[in-house]
């Protein structure tokens, strides 16, 4: 059964990816299957497809969830004294109905090779089951024990900075065979021990998994094998990446250099792609192991994380989330965000929109978020409630804090859980009790919220990686967020899609930020999207290079000049440049970092540059193309201009409605609940009271249990929330 998940991945993939996936099957299986077996797999694909489909319907669907989950990560192993009974009692009082355990203490579970101690796991499982609290078991593989490193030093990853040292978590090479062998042993021992326990509802594979920069000799050898499968010959490889430059040409496979020192953007980006593939393969491998033990009513998840700017921010550059999520039953996410006066809800919404989109709109789990968190994040009164319901409004079915208690030693004593180091009730815990009661009371109303959005942002890990090689000061995630944030502030629902997403035509508006590297096939899909009636809003530096990060030799924007109706060959870093347009107020500092000097072919000019030399060139254009419309933004500009661009695009796509008249800090989110009724969430991300005139059908405000009529004013207190279910 363990290989079935990988076969499903194989059969779900495009024909051009078959060879790579066949290799992944071979490397992910633990048994020594001969290469000849996998070379014959192509002949077996029709039969494999039938087999995969028969199992795939089960694998692709998470078990039906019967109630909202409200939980904490819990580490009995970290406690300074035995207080399990008190913790369970306090959890019950707070409405906690799920805990995650075991994912971080491999050295406790296996103190010496092959010697296991599951006493902590057993006592927590038994205590939680007695209390009616459900349990998610984490595989304990993201922090390696000392004995493993002593016996197999090579499990520590070699990165661009040398070999990692023991101490921190996530310092290993996830492709190392000794690490894999012992990771499998502890997973099998743990799951074999707990698999029949009635408290367990699901399993989390690993923890915030990434490749951790692994780039040592063994990984370089794997990369060469990967490239041999990808290219029919070295001539083809040299041509694809332009390796004649600076004598980088490779004339024999045994001469293939390490990627640690490469100056070639294409090869470097390909190595980054390979490292992300290691993550996808690793999680598929773990999920396949877990699937051998889990019961049909249990799920497999992973707590993905996002990019980081001191908090969750943007796309995770080291993981292909959509690819990695295929092996899971339900997607999970860790979302950490500013609090107090900096709380806006944007990170909660963005992280939720990404995670919901990973599996085509399926509800997801928030496996980690903060209760108190960093010292500067201790929430104001009301903010914990606001945050919890904000997760539900994006489609979450679980909110879980990292973690229950604050630690007393080692590295993270600064981080505060739901409880502080004294373990006593506190105002944050008391507020959590109100959330737990409301989650329990309103589960049938708020569970399994379905969201149907007509706006999407197309992101690309390949473009993100390639941008890092261009080195001119623009950050992919900052640009992406500059276009996402106005959608959030104007209450426009949004999905996130990537190049693998099959149906772009379901969206009326598609926003594409900085698609620097893209294959011609993706650009052709964008062309077709507009021809068939979609509205495309695309920014500077899109289409610039192909999938190998070779700059296109055609007129820029490469592959998009026809659909956008513009061309350019000159670009520069501006100084003192503004915009000439009635739509955008004049400001000499309006354009920064990057401008493309656009010449319209069929496009209408919306703005030109305010500059004595560049004033003849267009900055922002709009082009009618087929049945649709393409807006091209040729410059990096201010948030105010981007806000206006996004607002205009939403209006031109006929998506501006009543909810868009509400403005931040008043936020509304909407979805269809499992009772087939519309649910409208209203949030006040402000310390100042606010008022909303409710514009939808009559219903019931769920938190207070009050009837609500159309046109009635809803009073939102500081950091307040109200939820209306239509009749």
XYZ file of C-alpha atoms in Angstrom, residues 309-581:
273
model
C 9.771 38.821 7.288
C 9.808 38.562 11.072
C 6.379 36.983 10.578
C 4.639 34.927 7.890
C 4.931 36.795 4.615
C 4.516 35.638 1.035
C 5.215 32.388 -0.756
C 7.667 29.932 0.810
C 10.619 29.943 -1.625
C 11.941 26.534 -0.551
C 8.796 24.415 -1.078
C 6.480 23.803 -4.027
C 3.399 23.768 -1.847
C 0.932 22.683 -4.512
C 3.123 19.740 -5.561
C 3.970 18.683 -2.015
C 0.323 18.854 -0.909
C -0.691 16.172 -3.403
C 0.516 13.425 -1.063
C -1.592 14.752 1.831
C -5.234 14.242 2.708
C -5.597 17.771 4.027
C -3.275 20.766 3.800
C -1.993 22.393 6.966
C -0.312 25.724 7.612
C 1.608 27.656 10.274
C 0.627 31.336 10.306
C 2.402 33.831 12.550
C 1.532 37.506 12.337
C 2.066 40.845 14.059
C -0.320 41.735 16.832
C -1.303 44.695 19.010
C -1.433 47.890 16.878
C 0.095 46.063 13.895
C -2.695 43.464 13.681
C -4.399 43.771 10.285
C -5.489 40.216 9.531
C -3.682 40.321 6.181
C -1.246 37.521 7.020
C -4.093 35.369 8.338
C -6.052 35.884 5.131
C -3.068 35.406 2.814
C -1.869 32.235 4.534
C -5.387 30.856 4.521
C -5.958 31.683 0.865
C -2.699 29.963 -0.103
C -3.453 26.844 1.934
C -7.073 26.556 0.800
C -5.863 26.849 -2.793
C -3.253 24.065 -2.401
C -5.935 21.429 -2.766
C -8.446 23.184 -4.985
C -10.543 24.946 -2.343
C -10.540 22.186 0.274
C -10.774 23.258 3.901
C -7.493 23.230 5.776
C -5.950 23.095 9.235
C -4.069 25.873 11.030
C -1.564 23.695 12.856
C 0.370 26.546 14.409
C -0.402 30.160 15.216
C 0.499 32.291 18.195
C -1.477 32.813 21.370
C 0.968 35.213 23.066
C 4.052 34.557 20.925
C 6.930 37.008 20.855
C 6.895 39.545 23.720
C 5.715 42.231 21.293
C 2.803 40.039 20.152
C 0.898 39.579 23.425
C -2.604 40.360 22.113
C -4.787 43.213 23.231
C -8.123 42.193 24.767
C -10.383 40.885 22.004
C -7.610 40.194 19.511
C -7.335 36.454 20.225
C -11.028 36.067 19.344
C -10.656 38.241 16.271
C -7.707 36.159 15.091
C -9.417 32.794 15.669
C -12.551 33.684 13.715
C -10.434 35.280 10.987
C -8.894 31.851 10.332
C -12.355 30.296 10.026
C -13.432 33.024 7.608
C -10.742 31.890 5.138
C -11.898 28.266 5.305
C -9.931 26.805 8.219
C -11.495 23.913 10.105
C -8.968 24.015 12.934
C -7.099 26.665 14.904
C -4.190 25.343 16.970
C -1.748 27.368 19.055
C 1.957 26.770 19.291
C 1.902 25.919 21.995
C 0.070 25.159 25.258
C 2.721 26.315 27.713
C 5.880 28.381 27.642
C 9.208 26.558 27.874
C 11.592 26.891 30.806
C 14.981 26.208 29.232
C 17.070 26.083 26.076
C 16.277 28.147 23.008
C 12.693 29.433 23.021
C 12.086 30.698 26.531
C 11.188 34.087 25.044
C 8.146 32.549 23.302
C 4.881 32.523 25.236
C 2.248 29.846 24.753
C -1.374 30.002 25.779
C -0.031 29.686 29.319
C 3.038 31.484 30.621
C 5.867 29.785 32.532
C 3.837 29.873 35.741
C 1.106 27.675 34.165
C -1.594 29.812 35.751
C -4.735 31.164 34.064
C -4.114 34.546 32.467
C -6.176 36.994 30.381
C -5.169 35.305 27.106
C -6.189 31.898 28.430
C -9.465 33.358 29.734
C -10.217 34.771 26.284
C -9.377 31.400 24.728
C -12.106 29.874 26.885
C -14.701 32.053 25.151
C -13.410 30.943 21.752
C -13.587 27.284 22.727
C -17.192 27.665 23.860
C -18.191 29.452 20.656
C -16.397 26.935 18.434
C -18.260 24.111 20.161
C -21.613 25.888 19.986
C -21.317 27.058 16.374
C -19.539 24.113 14.719
C -22.486 23.186 12.540
C -22.751 26.782 11.307
C -19.059 27.509 10.707
C -17.515 24.166 9.760
C -16.496 23.384 6.152
C -16.941 26.921 4.824
C -16.746 26.904 1.029
C -15.463 29.950 -0.791
C -15.971 30.737 -4.463
C -13.724 33.520 -5.694
C -13.514 35.166 -9.106
C -10.095 36.727 -8.560
C -6.799 34.845 -8.408
C -3.126 35.723 -8.138
C -0.805 33.539 -10.189
C 2.446 32.943 -8.315
C 5.488 30.943 -9.394
C 8.276 29.435 -7.321
C 10.387 29.390 -10.493
C 9.897 33.129 -10.980
C 10.583 33.783 -7.303
C 13.855 31.845 -7.464
C 14.957 33.358 -10.768
C 14.273 36.886 -9.511
C 16.833 36.274 -6.802
C 19.484 35.910 -9.489
C 18.659 39.180 -11.229
C 19.917 41.206 -8.262
C 18.408 44.640 -8.626
C 16.676 45.115 -5.293
C 13.121 43.987 -6.019
C 11.723 41.250 -3.815
C 9.214 38.869 -5.401
C 7.100 38.406 -2.281
C 6.964 42.124 -1.573
C 5.649 42.732 -5.080
C 3.158 39.884 -4.778
C 1.901 41.152 -1.434
C 1.619 44.706 -2.783
C -1.081 43.384 -5.146
C -2.689 40.947 -2.694
C -3.059 43.437 0.154
C -5.405 45.848 -1.696
C -7.686 42.930 -2.551
C -7.865 42.098 1.140
C -8.417 45.714 2.209
C -11.261 46.064 -0.322
C -12.873 42.772 0.725
C -12.297 41.055 -2.611
C -12.020 37.280 -2.186
C -8.901 35.801 -3.765
C -7.423 32.401 -4.572
C -3.748 31.692 -5.219
C -2.891 29.611 -8.283
C 0.421 28.363 -9.625
C 1.495 27.179 -13.101
C 0.132 23.695 -12.359
C -3.384 24.998 -11.708
C -5.579 23.551 -14.451
C -8.433 26.004 -14.905
C -7.533 29.670 -15.030
C -10.737 30.456 -16.924
C -12.845 30.112 -13.779
C -11.519 33.530 -12.727
C -12.729 36.847 -14.105
C -9.549 38.632 -12.997
C -6.070 37.120 -12.922
C -3.208 39.114 -11.377
C 0.320 38.069 -12.349
C 3.156 39.760 -10.433
C 6.725 39.606 -11.783
C 6.550 36.354 -13.750
C 10.251 36.664 -14.515
C 10.849 33.058 -15.609
C 8.141 31.120 -17.427
C 7.865 28.535 -20.187
C 6.222 29.518 -23.458
C 3.362 27.149 -22.650
C 2.375 29.182 -19.575
C 2.525 32.462 -21.485
C 0.341 30.879 -24.185
C -2.192 29.962 -21.488
C -2.279 33.594 -20.346
C -2.777 34.703 -23.953
C -5.668 32.250 -24.317
C -7.141 33.356 -20.977
C -7.494 36.934 -22.236
C -8.687 35.912 -25.691
C -11.505 33.980 -24.070
C -12.682 36.954 -22.017
C -10.528 37.162 -18.898
C -8.994 40.318 -17.459
C -5.238 40.003 -16.969
C -3.323 42.417 -14.745
C 0.368 41.697 -15.255
C 3.429 43.539 -14.005
C 6.935 44.474 -15.095
C 9.627 41.833 -15.592
C 7.082 39.226 -16.692
C 7.969 36.870 -19.533
C 11.527 38.173 -19.341
C 13.197 34.749 -19.412
C 12.256 31.161 -20.199
C 12.038 28.237 -17.775
C 15.840 27.866 -17.915
C 16.232 31.566 -16.989
C 17.588 32.403 -20.421
C 16.490 35.924 -21.287
C 14.216 35.814 -24.297
C 15.712 37.214 -27.504
C 12.315 38.461 -28.713
C 11.041 41.948 -28.015
C 9.985 42.281 -24.390
C 7.717 41.594 -22.594
C 8.662 38.208 -23.995
C 5.655 36.114 -24.959
C 3.254 38.779 -23.645
C 3.812 41.666 -26.045
C 0.891 40.663 -28.286
C -1.676 40.113 -25.545
C -0.594 43.289 -23.723
C -0.175 45.362 -26.885
C 3.207 46.838 -25.882
C 6.902 46.366 -26.514
C 10.073 47.626 -24.877
C 13.793 47.141 -25.232
C 14.970 49.728 -22.682
C 14.632 49.513 -18.922
C 16.328 51.466 -16.166
C 16.440 52.273 -12.500
C 14.642 55.596 -12.115
C 15.397 58.671 -10.057
C 12.815 61.399 -9.523
C 10.310 59.827 -11.912
C 6.564 60.269 -11.522
C 3.461 59.411 -13.556
C 1.559 61.574 -16.020
C -2.061 60.577 -15.701
